[in-house]
Every structure is written in C-alpha cells, then in structure tokens.
Amino acid sequence: QKSATMVGSSPHPDENTPCSRPESREARRIVQTHIVTLSEEAGHGELAPSCPLSPHNDVLAAHEAAKRRLSGAVWKCGLCGKQFRSERHLDLHMHRKHADASPAGATSCLADECDLLRCPSWVKRLGDAAAACTEGALAVRREHCAALMHSCAFGPLFAQLEHEYCANLTCSYRQQLIAGHIDAHPPGHTRGGLGLLAFGVLGVAAAAVVCCACLGIPEAQNGGRTPTHQSKERSDSARNNSAQDRPCAPSGKFTRHLPLSQARAFRAAESGSVVRQTATRQRLYQPPRHTD
C-alpha cells in the first residue's frame, strides 16, 4: 500500500493541458443539472453513449470521479493516494500521471462546448471577444450545436435543447448578454427548465378547474344553494320561529326612555300577551277529571 504524501507546495508549473479542466467542470455541471434532468423527465433516462456530452465520452470524467476532497483545500488522488494542497495541483497530477485512466473511446472535451452551454467563465470572457463576433462563424456553430443535440435527444426534447442552446448563437444575443439585459442561465434553468415550469403551471390550473367543478355540483343540484347556504337558511328559520313564539317583552331599561303614553302601551301589550299565553296553556292542559 502506498503511503500518502503531501505535494504541491512548490510554485505552480505550467498547466498548458489539452483540455481545460475548470471549464470542463462548469460544462459538466450544466449538462448534469439541466440536460440530463430534462432527458430523465422526458423518460429517456441517462444520455446515450453516442452523445458527445455523455460521461462515456468525457475524457476527464474518470479523473473527476477519482478525486477526493478531504478538508478545506486538501485533495486526494483516488488512484494513487497522494494528497495535494489544492485542486489545481491535483488536476496537473491527473494529467501527468494518470492520463491512461480515461476510457479509450472517450474523445469529448466538454470545455470545447462552453460557448454552446454558456459556461460562467466563458460569459466573463465574452466582452473581450464581442468585437470579433461574426454571424458566419456563429452559423457554423449553430449547425454543430444542432448535430450535437440531435445525437443526444430526439422529439420534443431535441426541439427544446436546440431552442435553448443553438438558436441563441447569434451576435445580437451575445450583445444582450454582455449588456446584462438577459441572464445566461435564468431561474428554473438548472432543474427542469421551461418544461418543468410549464408542467407546474398546467398542474395548478387543472387543480383549480377541478376544485371549481366540485364546488359547482351541489350548487346546481340545489337550485343555486350550497350545503353551507342551506344550513344557514335552516338556522335562520329556526331563530325566526323561536322569536315568533316568544312574547315581545320590552325591558324596563327600554321603556324608561319612552314617553309615558308609549311606555304604558308597551306594558299593556306585555301584560295582555302574558294573559293570552296563560289562557292558552289552560285550554291546552285540562287535568283529568275524577268520577266517583
């Protein structure tokens, strides 16, 4: 077993490698969080091995999978056990010592597609190259992008990817991107994008229609009155009947502030009501007669 040794304390050497590892990480992150997510949501699963963006064709995928971050800035090579003081030094170690770890058929450098995927580092450099933008060169890139997406997806998924990545390869789009008028990766782009957002809006609309339909059924069956309305009507009717059965007996506080004639009239009505109720009870209740 090889002992772990700490290297990388010396000045950083030249890192003129064929494929930019930092930009490849940015491109790989966009592929995994957006394109692969859309493919899974469409029912296609992982990207096909024939897709240049697939991990099967990524020349640096095996190196990235073998990297271990121990703590802070300390990284470990999972292939030989050596430790490094930065990820940058570990990248150089992978390039120099473990170049044979990549699969033989892997030929894609994801950093080469950063202008299509709009990697953050590419967007930062875009202002310097804006003056050299030509529509002819971008037309060639659009054709390359369409062929790339066609090898990775088909049907509606291909149409969505072609629209999001290939159709925006124009000088006018890049000028708006530099000016900050548009976002390279708008909200919702990394998890399902426009398809997921549209699905969510349609789901909310369908739920609202179903709820309205369910609430409208009992109302139509009961002449426009819902069960809540019917319960309120029964409660109001019961209170009205109870109020009609009770005699109107104005309180002394009420009659105290009335003119004398009106107060006497209220008291007379009250006493007459009591007399009538007493007579009614006497008529309804006749005690049994005892016969000898």
XYZ file of N, CA, C and O in Angstrom, residues 62-249:
752
model
N -13.390 10.218 -15.760
C -12.747 9.249 -14.866
C -11.858 9.949 -13.845
O -11.814 9.567 -12.671
N -11.158 10.994 -14.252
C -10.316 11.748 -13.320
C -11.167 12.455 -12.254
O -10.817 12.455 -11.073
N -12.259 13.056 -12.691
C -13.121 13.765 -11.733
C -13.735 12.797 -10.730
O -13.893 13.128 -9.551
N -14.070 11.596 -11.184
C -14.662 10.610 -10.274
C -13.657 10.099 -9.255
O -14.048 9.633 -8.172
N -12.357 10.178 -9.569
C -11.320 9.656 -8.667
C -10.795 10.709 -7.701
O -9.926 10.412 -6.885
N -11.303 11.927 -7.771
C -10.835 12.998 -6.881
C -11.592 12.963 -5.557
O -12.808 12.745 -5.536
N -10.886 13.164 -4.450
C -11.489 13.182 -3.119
C -11.083 14.473 -2.416
O -9.910 14.784 -2.316
N -12.059 15.174 -1.888
C -11.767 16.371 -1.097
C -11.796 15.994 0.371
O -12.845 15.600 0.895
N -10.671 16.125 1.044
C -10.568 15.694 2.442
C -11.071 16.770 3.385
O -11.997 16.544 4.168
N -10.469 17.956 3.347
C -10.902 19.053 4.214
C -10.311 20.346 3.692
O -9.130 20.404 3.339
N -11.150 21.374 3.640
C -10.668 22.665 3.173
C -10.091 22.574 1.773
O -10.776 22.211 0.821
N -8.810 22.896 1.636
C -8.147 22.877 0.328
C -7.338 21.618 0.097
O -6.559 21.555 -0.856
N -7.476 20.615 0.937
C -6.699 19.370 0.804
C -7.479 18.388 -0.069
O -8.639 18.076 0.219
N -6.834 17.917 -1.109
C -7.442 16.977 -2.040
C -6.593 15.705 -2.096
O -5.391 15.735 -1.870
N -7.255 14.610 -2.442
C -6.575 13.316 -2.515
C -6.868 12.648 -3.854
O -8.006 12.681 -4.342
N -5.835 12.051 -4.417
C -5.997 11.283 -5.650
C -6.483 9.892 -5.286
O -5.801 9.149 -4.561
N -7.642 9.522 -5.789
C -8.193 8.209 -5.502
C -7.520 7.089 -6.259
O -7.790 5.910 -5.988
N -6.628 7.402 -7.193
C -5.939 6.378 -7.981
C -4.610 5.944 -7.365
O -4.200 4.801 -7.522
N -3.936 6.870 -6.679
C -2.639 6.520 -6.083
C -2.514 6.911 -4.615
O -1.545 6.522 -3.952
N -3.463 7.657 -4.086
C -3.437 8.006 -2.676
C -2.684 9.265 -2.325
O -2.650 9.655 -1.152
N -2.066 9.955 -3.249
C -1.323 11.167 -2.939
C -2.285 12.304 -2.595
O -3.398 12.375 -3.119
N -1.809 13.190 -1.709
C -2.603 14.338 -1.283
C -1.989 15.633 -1.813
O -0.769 15.729 -1.984
N -2.856 16.619 -2.030
C -2.417 17.884 -2.637
C -3.055 19.046 -1.902
O -4.152 18.927 -1.341
N -2.364 20.167 -1.964
C -2.822 21.349 -1.251
C -3.873 22.148 -2.008
O -4.401 23.136 -1.483
N -4.183 21.772 -3.210
C -5.216 22.477 -3.981
C -5.730 21.544 -5.076
O -5.033 20.604 -5.492
N -6.913 21.822 -5.550
C -7.469 21.049 -6.656
C -6.682 21.304 -7.930
O -6.577 20.421 -8.795
N -6.102 22.465 -8.041
C -5.317 22.791 -9.222
C -4.110 21.858 -9.363
O -3.804 21.362 -10.458
N -3.425 21.612 -8.275
C -2.277 20.699 -8.319
C -2.717 19.255 -8.568
O -2.012 18.494 -9.235
N -3.862 18.904 -8.043
C -4.373 17.559 -8.295
C -4.720 17.380 -9.770
O -4.493 16.303 -10.349
N -5.257 18.425 -10.405
C -5.554 18.350 -11.839
C -4.282 18.089 -12.646
O -4.264 17.262 -13.575
N -3.209 18.788 -12.297
C -1.940 18.574 -13.006
C -1.408 17.163 -12.779
O -0.871 16.532 -13.692
N -1.553 16.675 -11.556
C -1.114 15.309 -11.255
C -1.893 14.305 -12.093
O -1.315 13.346 -12.651
N -3.204 14.488 -12.205
C -4.017 13.576 -13.019
C -3.562 13.600 -14.473
O -3.479 12.550 -15.136
N -3.264 14.789 -14.964
C -2.863 14.908 -16.366
C -1.517 14.242 -16.627
O -1.310 13.603 -17.672
N -0.583 14.362 -15.689
C 0.762 13.844 -15.904
C 0.894 12.356 -15.585
O 1.596 11.624 -16.304
N 0.249 11.912 -14.525
C 0.476 10.558 -14.030
C -0.627 9.559 -14.387
O -0.383 8.358 -14.391
N -1.823 10.026 -14.650
C -2.936 9.090 -14.857
C -3.686 9.381 -16.156
O -4.912 9.278 -16.224
N -2.959 9.733 -17.177
C -3.599 10.001 -18.466
C -4.249 8.753 -19.046
O -5.209 8.841 -19.827
N -3.742 7.578 -18.652
C -4.299 6.340 -19.187
C -5.575 5.911 -18.472
O -6.160 4.882 -18.819
N -6.035 6.692 -17.477
C -7.246 6.318 -16.739
C -8.513 6.599 -17.534
O -9.558 6.009 -17.264
N -8.417 7.465 -18.527
C -9.603 7.779 -19.328
C -9.939 6.611 -20.245
O -9.040 5.947 -20.768
N -11.217 6.342 -20.464
C -11.600 5.258 -21.384
C -11.048 5.493 -22.787
O -10.880 6.645 -23.220
N -10.780 4.422 -23.472
C -10.171 4.528 -24.801
C -11.079 5.243 -25.789
O -10.615 5.964 -26.670
N -12.390 5.054 -25.639
C -13.320 5.662 -26.593
C -13.736 7.072 -26.244
O -14.493 7.693 -26.999
N -13.276 7.608 -25.111
C -13.668 8.958 -24.696
C -12.868 9.990 -25.485
O -11.638 10.006 -25.442
N -13.568 10.841 -26.206
C -12.896 11.825 -27.065
C -13.432 13.244 -26.885
O -12.949 14.163 -27.544
N -14.409 13.429 -26.023
C -15.055 14.745 -25.897
C -14.430 15.558 -24.770
O -14.331 15.086 -23.636
N -14.034 16.768 -25.104
C -13.611 17.737 -24.101
C -14.767 18.713 -23.914
O -15.069 19.511 -24.813
N -15.450 18.642 -22.772
C -16.645 19.458 -22.563
C -16.339 20.946 -22.562
O -17.233 21.766 -22.834
N -15.094 21.311 -22.267
C -14.746 22.727 -22.300
C -14.887 23.315 -23.699
O -15.096 24.524 -23.849
N -14.772 22.475 -24.736
C -14.912 22.961 -26.109
C -16.338 23.391 -26.420
O -16.568 24.079 -27.425
N -17.303 22.995 -25.590
C -18.705 23.334 -25.830
C -19.198 24.437 -24.895
O -20.392 24.649 -24.766
N -18.281 25.139 -24.252
C -18.698 26.167 -23.298
C -19.435 27.322 -23.968
O -20.269 27.976 -23.341
N -19.117 27.608 -25.235
C -19.860 28.684 -25.902
C -21.297 28.268 -26.184
O -22.192 29.120 -26.245
N -21.537 26.967 -26.346
C -22.908 26.485 -26.531
C -23.663 26.446 -25.192
O -24.822 26.847 -25.114
N -22.988 25.943 -24.165
C -23.620 25.772 -22.858
C -23.597 27.046 -22.024
O -24.225 27.089 -20.967
N -22.872 28.053 -22.470
C -22.751 29.339 -21.770
C -22.187 29.140 -20.359
O -22.812 29.496 -19.356
N -20.986 28.584 -20.300
C -20.300 28.394 -19.022
C -20.006 29.753 -18.386
O -19.747 30.734 -19.095
N -20.019 29.849 -17.062
C -19.755 31.139 -16.405
C -18.427 31.774 -16.804
O -18.365 32.989 -17.021
N -17.347 30.975 -16.880
C -16.057 31.545 -17.248
C -16.071 32.062 -18.686
O -15.433 33.076 -19.005
N -16.809 31.401 -19.571
C -16.910 31.867 -20.959
C -17.686 33.174 -21.022
O -17.340 34.079 -21.778
N -18.750 33.289 -20.213
C -19.535 34.529 -20.198
C -18.682 35.701 -19.719
O -18.789 36.818 -20.233
N -17.794 35.464 -18.751
C -16.921 36.530 -18.259
C -15.957 37.009 -19.338
O -15.610 38.192 -19.390
N -15.528 36.102 -20.198
C -14.584 36.479 -21.263
C -15.294 37.002 -22.503
O -14.640 37.427 -23.460
N -16.603 36.976 -22.506
C -17.340 37.306 -23.717
C -17.142 38.753 -24.137
O -17.100 39.062 -25.329
N -17.021 39.649 -23.177
C -16.854 41.058 -23.523
C -15.614 41.337 -24.333
O -15.610 42.203 -25.222
N -14.542 40.610 -24.093
C -13.298 40.834 -24.825
C -13.383 40.379 -26.278
O -12.709 40.930 -27.143
N -14.224 39.361 -26.530
C -14.318 38.818 -27.891
C -15.547 39.323 -28.640
O -15.826 38.867 -29.747
N -16.285 40.264 -28.049
C -17.523 40.719 -28.689
C -17.255 41.411 -30.021
O -18.025 41.284 -30.979
N -16.143 42.160 -30.093
C -15.844 42.887 -31.332
C -15.552 41.944 -32.483
O -15.748 42.297 -33.650
N -15.068 40.736 -32.178
C -14.714 39.785 -33.233
C -15.875 38.881 -33.617
O -15.678 37.919 -34.364
N -17.082 39.158 -33.126
C -18.240 38.297 -33.418
C -18.664 38.460 -34.868
O -18.860 39.579 -35.363
N -18.804 37.330 -35.570
C -19.284 37.322 -36.956
C -20.406 36.309 -37.086
O -20.318 35.202 -36.551
N -21.443 36.693 -37.785
C -22.600 35.813 -37.948
C -22.243 34.551 -38.733
O -22.826 33.488 -38.503
N -21.282 34.649 -39.655
C -20.889 33.466 -40.418
C -20.289 32.396 -39.533
O -20.606 31.204 -39.665
N -19.402 32.806 -38.623
C -18.794 31.831 -37.714
C -19.831 31.227 -36.772
O -19.793 30.024 -36.479
N -20.776 32.038 -36.337
C -21.812 31.520 -35.435
C -22.786 30.606 -36.166
O -23.362 29.707 -35.556
N -22.976 30.818 -37.466
C -23.834 29.905 -38.236
C -23.221 28.506 -38.267
O -23.933 27.492 -38.185
N -21.896 28.438 -38.365
C -21.226 27.135 -38.322
C -21.411 26.495 -36.951
O -21.647 25.287 -36.841
N -21.324 27.304 -35.899
C -21.512 26.766 -34.552
C -22.952 26.311 -34.335
O -23.210 25.349 -33.606
N -23.906 26.992 -34.936
C -25.306 26.567 -34.804
C -25.521 25.197 -35.428
O -26.240 24.353 -34.894
N -24.900 24.975 -36.587
C -25.011 23.660 -37.230
C -24.363 22.585 -36.359
O -24.907 21.483 -36.213
N -23.210 22.899 -35.802
C -22.542 21.945 -34.908
C -23.411 21.666 -33.682
O -23.542 20.508 -33.248
N -24.010 22.707 -33.126
C -24.857 22.542 -31.936
C -26.075 21.680 -32.245
O -26.441 20.803 -31.456
N -26.711 21.908 -33.402
C -27.883 21.111 -33.766
C -27.511 19.640 -33.936
O -28.248 18.746 -33.497
N -26.372 19.372 -34.570
C -25.946 17.979 -34.721
C -25.615 17.357 -33.371
O -25.911 16.180 -33.122
N -25.020 18.133 -32.485
C -24.688 17.634 -31.153
C -25.946 17.269 -30.365
O -26.044 16.179 -29.788
N -26.926 18.174 -30.353
C -28.159 17.912 -29.602
C -28.976 16.792 -30.238
O -29.661 16.039 -29.542
N -28.879 16.654 -31.552
C -29.613 15.585 -32.225
C -29.052 14.218 -31.855
O -29.787 13.222 -31.817
N -27.755 14.150 -31.572
C -27.171 12.872 -31.156
C -27.451 12.561 -29.690
O -27.230 11.431 -29.254
N -27.932 13.554 -28.941
C -28.216 13.356 -27.516
C -29.703 13.243 -27.210
O -30.076 12.736 -26.145
N -30.564 13.727 -28.088
C -32.002 13.733 -27.794
C -32.775 13.669 -29.095
O -32.221 13.840 -30.190
N -34.070 13.437 -28.985
C -34.941 13.395 -30.153
C -36.337 13.836 -29.734
O -36.664 13.914 -28.543
N -37.167 14.137 -30.715
C -38.536 14.555 -30.436
C -38.595 15.917 -29.763
O -37.780 16.810 -30.013
N -39.594 16.105 -28.884
C -39.749 17.406 -28.209
C -38.523 17.813 -27.399
O -38.221 18.997 -27.288
N -37.811 16.834 -26.838
C -36.621 17.176 -26.057
C -35.549 17.799 -26.945
O -34.905 18.783 -26.559
N -35.350 17.253 -28.136
C -34.383 17.841 -29.065
C -34.795 19.260 -29.441
O -33.963 20.181 -29.487
N -36.092 19.470 -29.673
C -36.567 20.807 -30.043
C -36.305 21.811 -28.920
O -35.916 22.956 -29.180
N -36.508 21.394 -27.677
C -36.278 22.300 -26.556
C -34.786 22.619 -26.402
O -34.405 23.778 -26.208
N -33.927 21.601 -26.481
C -32.495 21.840 -26.347
C -31.960 22.681 -27.508
O -31.107 23.564 -27.304
N -32.445 22.415 -28.703
C -31.999 23.196 -29.856
C -32.409 24.660 -29.713
O -31.655 25.574 -30.077
N -33.605 24.882 -29.144
C -34.069 26.255 -28.966
C -33.269 26.979 -27.881
O -32.911 28.151 -28.042
N -32.968 26.297 -26.792
C -32.306 26.945 -25.662
C -30.826 27.186 -25.907
O -30.274 28.178 -25.420
N -30.164 26.297 -26.640
C -28.716 26.397 -26.783
C -28.262 26.805 -28.183
O -27.304 27.567 -28.319
N -28.904 26.288 -29.205
C -28.413 26.532 -30.567
C -28.981 27.812 -31.172
O -28.249 28.569 -31.835
N -30.248 28.067 -30.951
C -30.865 29.248 -31.569
C -30.294 30.550 -31.031
O -30.402 31.595 -31.679
N -29.674 30.511 -29.854
C -29.127 31.733 -29.253
C -27.693 32.029 -29.694
O -27.083 32.964 -29.173
N -27.173 31.258 -30.612
C -25.805 31.505 -31.108
C -25.848 32.592 -32.180
O -25.685 32.341 -33.377
N -26.089 33.823 -31.748
C -26.129 34.979 -32.632
C -25.361 36.130 -31.980
O -25.228 36.192 -30.755
N -24.908 37.065 -32.785
C -24.194 38.216 -32.247
C -25.119 39.113 -31.433
O -24.698 39.695 -30.429
N -26.371 39.242 -31.870
C -27.312 40.083 -31.112
C -27.565 39.504 -29.724
O -27.649 40.248 -28.730
N -27.678 38.178 -29.628
C -27.876 37.564 -28.313
C -26.660 37.802 -27.423
O -26.802 38.106 -26.231
N -25.480 37.709 -27.978
C -24.273 37.925 -27.178
C -24.149 39.376 -26.732
O -23.679 39.655 -25.625
N -24.593 40.314 -27.577
C -24.562 41.710 -27.174
C -25.499 41.949 -25.992
O -25.165 42.674 -25.045
N -26.677 41.350 -26.028
C -27.607 41.483 -24.902
C -27.043 40.814 -23.650
O -27.244 41.298 -22.532
N -26.333 39.708 -23.834
C -25.726 39.014 -22.701
C -24.640 39.873 -22.061
O -24.542 39.960 -20.828
N -23.843 40.540 -22.877
C -22.789 41.405 -22.357
C -23.390 42.609 -21.634
O -22.913 43.027 -20.573
N -24.461 43.173 -22.207
C -25.090 44.352 -21.607
C -25.857 44.027 -20.338
O -26.278 44.935 -19.623
N -26.059 42.739 -20.059
C -26.797 42.350 -18.868
C -28.296 42.399 -19.024
O -29.030 42.351 -18.028
N -28.793 42.499 -20.261
C -30.237 42.539 -20.489
C -30.895 41.177 -20.332
O -32.104 41.091 -20.111
N -30.132 40.111 -20.465
C -30.645 38.759 -20.307
C -29.694 37.974 -19.426
O -28.527 38.344 -19.267
N -30.200 36.892 -18.855
C -29.404 36.037 -17.978
C -28.979 34.795 -18.754
O -29.794 34.190 -19.462
N -27.707 34.427 -18.618
C -27.214 33.246 -19.338
C -27.936 31.993 -18.896
O -28.214 31.098 -19.698
N -28.274 31.919 -17.616
C -28.989 30.764 -17.078
C -30.109 31.282 -16.186
O -29.912 31.497 -14.984
N -31.303 31.542 -16.749
C -32.398 32.126 -15.976
C -32.884 31.177 -14.901
O -32.582 29.981 -14.925
N -33.682 31.678 -13.905
C -34.210 30.804 -12.844
C -35.024 29.660 -13.436
O -35.794 29.840 -14.381
N -34.857 28.460 -12.854
C -35.548 27.278 -13.354
C -34.782 26.542 -14.419
O -35.167 25.464 -14.835
N -33.629 27.142 -14.890
C -32.859 26.519 -15.969
C -32.194 25.233 -15.512
O -32.126 24.263 -16.256
N -31.734 25.187 -14.256
C -30.932 24.050 -13.817
C -31.752 22.858 -13.371
O -31.221 21.772 -13.219
N -33.032 23.025 -13.123
C -33.830 21.899 -12.685
C -35.091 21.817 -13.518
O -36.167 22.273 -13.144
N -34.983 21.267 -14.685
C -36.173 21.038 -15.480
C -36.487 22.143 -16.453
O -37.273 21.937 -17.355
N -35.964 23.339 -16.258
C -36.105 24.408 -17.219
C -37.540 24.761 -17.499
O -38.423 24.719 -16.663
N -37.782 25.137 -18.773
C -39.098 25.601 -19.167
C -40.127 24.496 -19.130
O -41.297 24.735 -18.831
N -39.716 23.273 -19.431
C -40.686 22.181 -19.417
C -41.250 21.952 -18.034
O -42.455 21.764 -17.862
N -40.397 21.975 -17.014
C -40.871 21.774 -15.649
C -41.747 22.924 -15.201
O -42.769 22.735 -14.543
N -41.378 24.173 -15.569
C -42.187 25.313 -15.202
C -43.566 25.252 -15.841
O -44.586 25.496 -15.203
N -43.617 24.898 -17.137
C -44.905 24.790 -17.809
C -45.754 23.688 -17.201
O -46.964 23.827 -17.029
N -45.115 22.564 -16.853
C -45.846 21.469 -16.228
C -46.461 21.912 -14.903
O -47.600 21.571 -14.576
N -45.704 22.698 -14.115
C -46.221 23.169 -12.834
C -47.395 24.107 -13.010
O -48.399 24.026 -12.282
N -47.311 25.030 -13.992
C -48.417 25.966 -14.228
C -49.663 25.227 -14.671
O -50.780 25.491 -14.204
N -49.512 24.265 -15.589
C -50.666 23.493 -16.040
C -51.268 22.680 -14.903
O -52.493 22.530 -14.806
N -50.431 22.156 -14.015
C -50.942 21.385 -12.889
C -51.770 22.232 -11.955
O -52.842 21.821 -11.495
N -51.325 23.444 -11.670
C -52.090 24.340 -10.794
C -53.409 24.718 -11.445
O -54.462 24.760 -10.798
N -53.387 25.005 -12.759
C -54.617 25.363 -13.459
C -55.613 24.207 -13.451
O -56.820 24.401 -13.232
N -55.132 22.982 -13.668
C -56.030 21.821 -13.662
C -56.643 21.609 -12.282
O -57.827 21.297 -12.150
N -55.848 21.783 -11.241
C -56.367 21.621 -9.889
C -57.445 22.651 -9.586
O -58.455 22.361 -8.938
N -57.249 23.900 -10.069
C -58.248 24.943 -9.834
C -59.551 24.620 -10.543
O -60.640 24.815 -9.993
N -59.458 24.092 -11.778
C -60.676 23.739 -12.521
C -61.436 22.629 -11.820
O -62.657 22.663 -11.688
N -60.702 21.607 -11.338
C -61.360 20.500 -10.648
C -62.053 20.974 -9.383
O -63.186 20.593 -9.080
N -61.390 21.845 -8.619
C -61.995 22.352 -7.383
C -63.253 23.146 -7.675
O -64.269 23.011 -6.987
N -63.199 24.003 -8.717
C -64.383 24.787 -9.073
C -65.522 23.891 -9.520
O -66.695 24.126 -9.189
N -65.194 22.832 -10.284
C -66.232 21.909 -10.745
C -66.879 21.174 -9.570
O -68.087 20.991 -9.512
N -66.034 20.760 -8.602
C -66.576 20.050 -7.442
C -67.475 20.943 -6.605
O -68.511 20.512 -6.099
N -67.117 22.200 -6.472
C -67.935 23.114 -5.687
C -69.214 23.479 -6.419
O -70.212 23.811 -5.800
N -69.194 23.425 -7.745
C -70.368 23.810 -8.501
C -71.422 22.735 -8.591
O -72.589 23.004 -8.865
N -71.111 21.451 -8.346
C -72.086 20.361 -8.484
C -73.223 20.478 -7.474
O -74.395 20.500 -7.838
N -72.974 20.544 -6.155
C -74.084 20.646 -5.228
C -74.858 21.924 -5.393
O -76.059 21.972 -5.143
N -74.207 23.004 -5.843
C -74.928 24.248 -6.022
C -75.951 24.132 -7.132
O -77.054 24.662 -7.044
N -75.569 23.443 -8.226
C -76.503 23.268 -9.332
C -77.640 22.345 -8.956
O -78.783 22.516 -9.391
N -77.399 21.332 -8.131
C -78.431 20.376 -7.767
C -79.431 20.941 -6.770
O -80.536 20.435 -6.648
N -79.091 21.982 -6.032
C -79.971 22.523 -5.002
C -80.433 23.924 -5.341
O -80.631 24.754 -4.457
N -80.597 24.196 -6.639
C -81.153 25.470 -7.032
C -80.246 26.642 -6.747
O -80.719 27.734 -6.416
N -78.946 26.436 -6.848
C -78.031 27.528 -6.611
C -77.633 27.699 -5.168
O -76.940 28.644 -4.821
N -78.097 26.775 -4.257
C -77.756 26.894 -2.847
C -76.827 25.759 -2.458
O -77.127 24.584 -2.692
N -75.705 26.078 -1.912
C -74.751 25.080 -1.458
C -75.180 24.540 -0.110
O -76.045 25.120 0.563
N -74.632 23.405 0.339
C -74.966 22.879 1.666
C -74.735 23.899 2.771
O -75.467 23.948 3.750
N -73.725 24.734 2.633
C -73.481 25.753 3.658
C -74.615 26.760 3.697
O -75.079 27.173 4.764
N -75.096 27.146 2.476
C -76.216 28.084 2.427
C -77.471 27.459 3.018
O -78.232 28.118 3.734
N -77.730 26.170 2.708
C -78.924 25.518 3.240
C -78.878 25.426 4.759
O -79.885 25.629 5.440
N -77.709 25.127 5.322
C -77.585 25.049 6.772
C -77.846 26.403 7.404
O -78.509 26.512 8.430
N -77.357 27.480 6.771
C -77.585 28.821 7.303
C -79.052 29.184 7.230
O -79.615 29.809 8.138
N -79.730 28.783 6.114
C -81.151 29.079 5.996
C -81.955 28.368 7.073
O -82.884 28.931 7.660
N -81.616 27.090 7.356
C -82.342 26.364 8.404
C -82.122 27.007 9.768
O -83.038 27.113 10.593
N -80.902 27.485 10.014
C -80.605 28.126 11.293
C -81.376 29.431 11.440
O -81.941 29.732 12.489
N -81.419 30.236 10.344
C -82.161 31.499 10.403
C -83.647 31.249 10.596
O -84.330 31.964 11.334
N -84.193 30.212 9.929
C -85.615 29.893 10.063
C -85.940 29.473 11.485
O -86.968 29.864 12.049
N -85.029 28.691 12.097
C -85.283 28.262 13.474
C -85.279 29.455 14.424
O -86.107 29.540 15.344
N -84.383 30.399 14.215
C -84.357 31.573 15.079
C -85.595 32.423 14.904
O -86.150 32.962 15.866
N -86.072 32.548 13.656
C -87.281 33.338 13.426
C -88.491 32.713 14.094
O -89.321 33.400 14.698
N -88.616 31.379 13.968
C -89.755 30.696 14.602
C -89.708 30.847 16.109
O -90.733 31.051 16.774
N -88.508 30.746 16.675
C -88.384 30.889 18.116
C -88.740 32.296 18.555
O -89.367 32.511 19.595
N -88.363 33.290 17.759
C -88.680 34.665 18.110
C -90.167 34.932 18.025
O -90.730 35.702 18.804
N -90.860 34.270 17.050
C -92.299 34.451 16.934
C -93.041 33.822 18.104
O -94.099 34.301 18.520
N -92.530 32.736 18.634
C -93.192 32.067 19.759
C -93.049 32.850 21.055
O -93.876 32.733 21.950
N -91.955 33.660 21.198
C -91.751 34.396 22.436
C -92.546 35.685 22.411
O -92.608 36.362 21.381
N -93.180 36.072 23.511
C -93.874 37.367 23.552
C -92.873 38.497 23.558
O -91.771 38.366 24.058
N -93.311 39.588 22.995
C -92.458 40.759 22.981
C -92.549 41.437 24.334
O -93.607 41.953 24.704
N -91.481 41.394 25.094
C -91.491 41.950 26.446
C -90.393 42.976 26.563
O -89.266 42.659 26.910
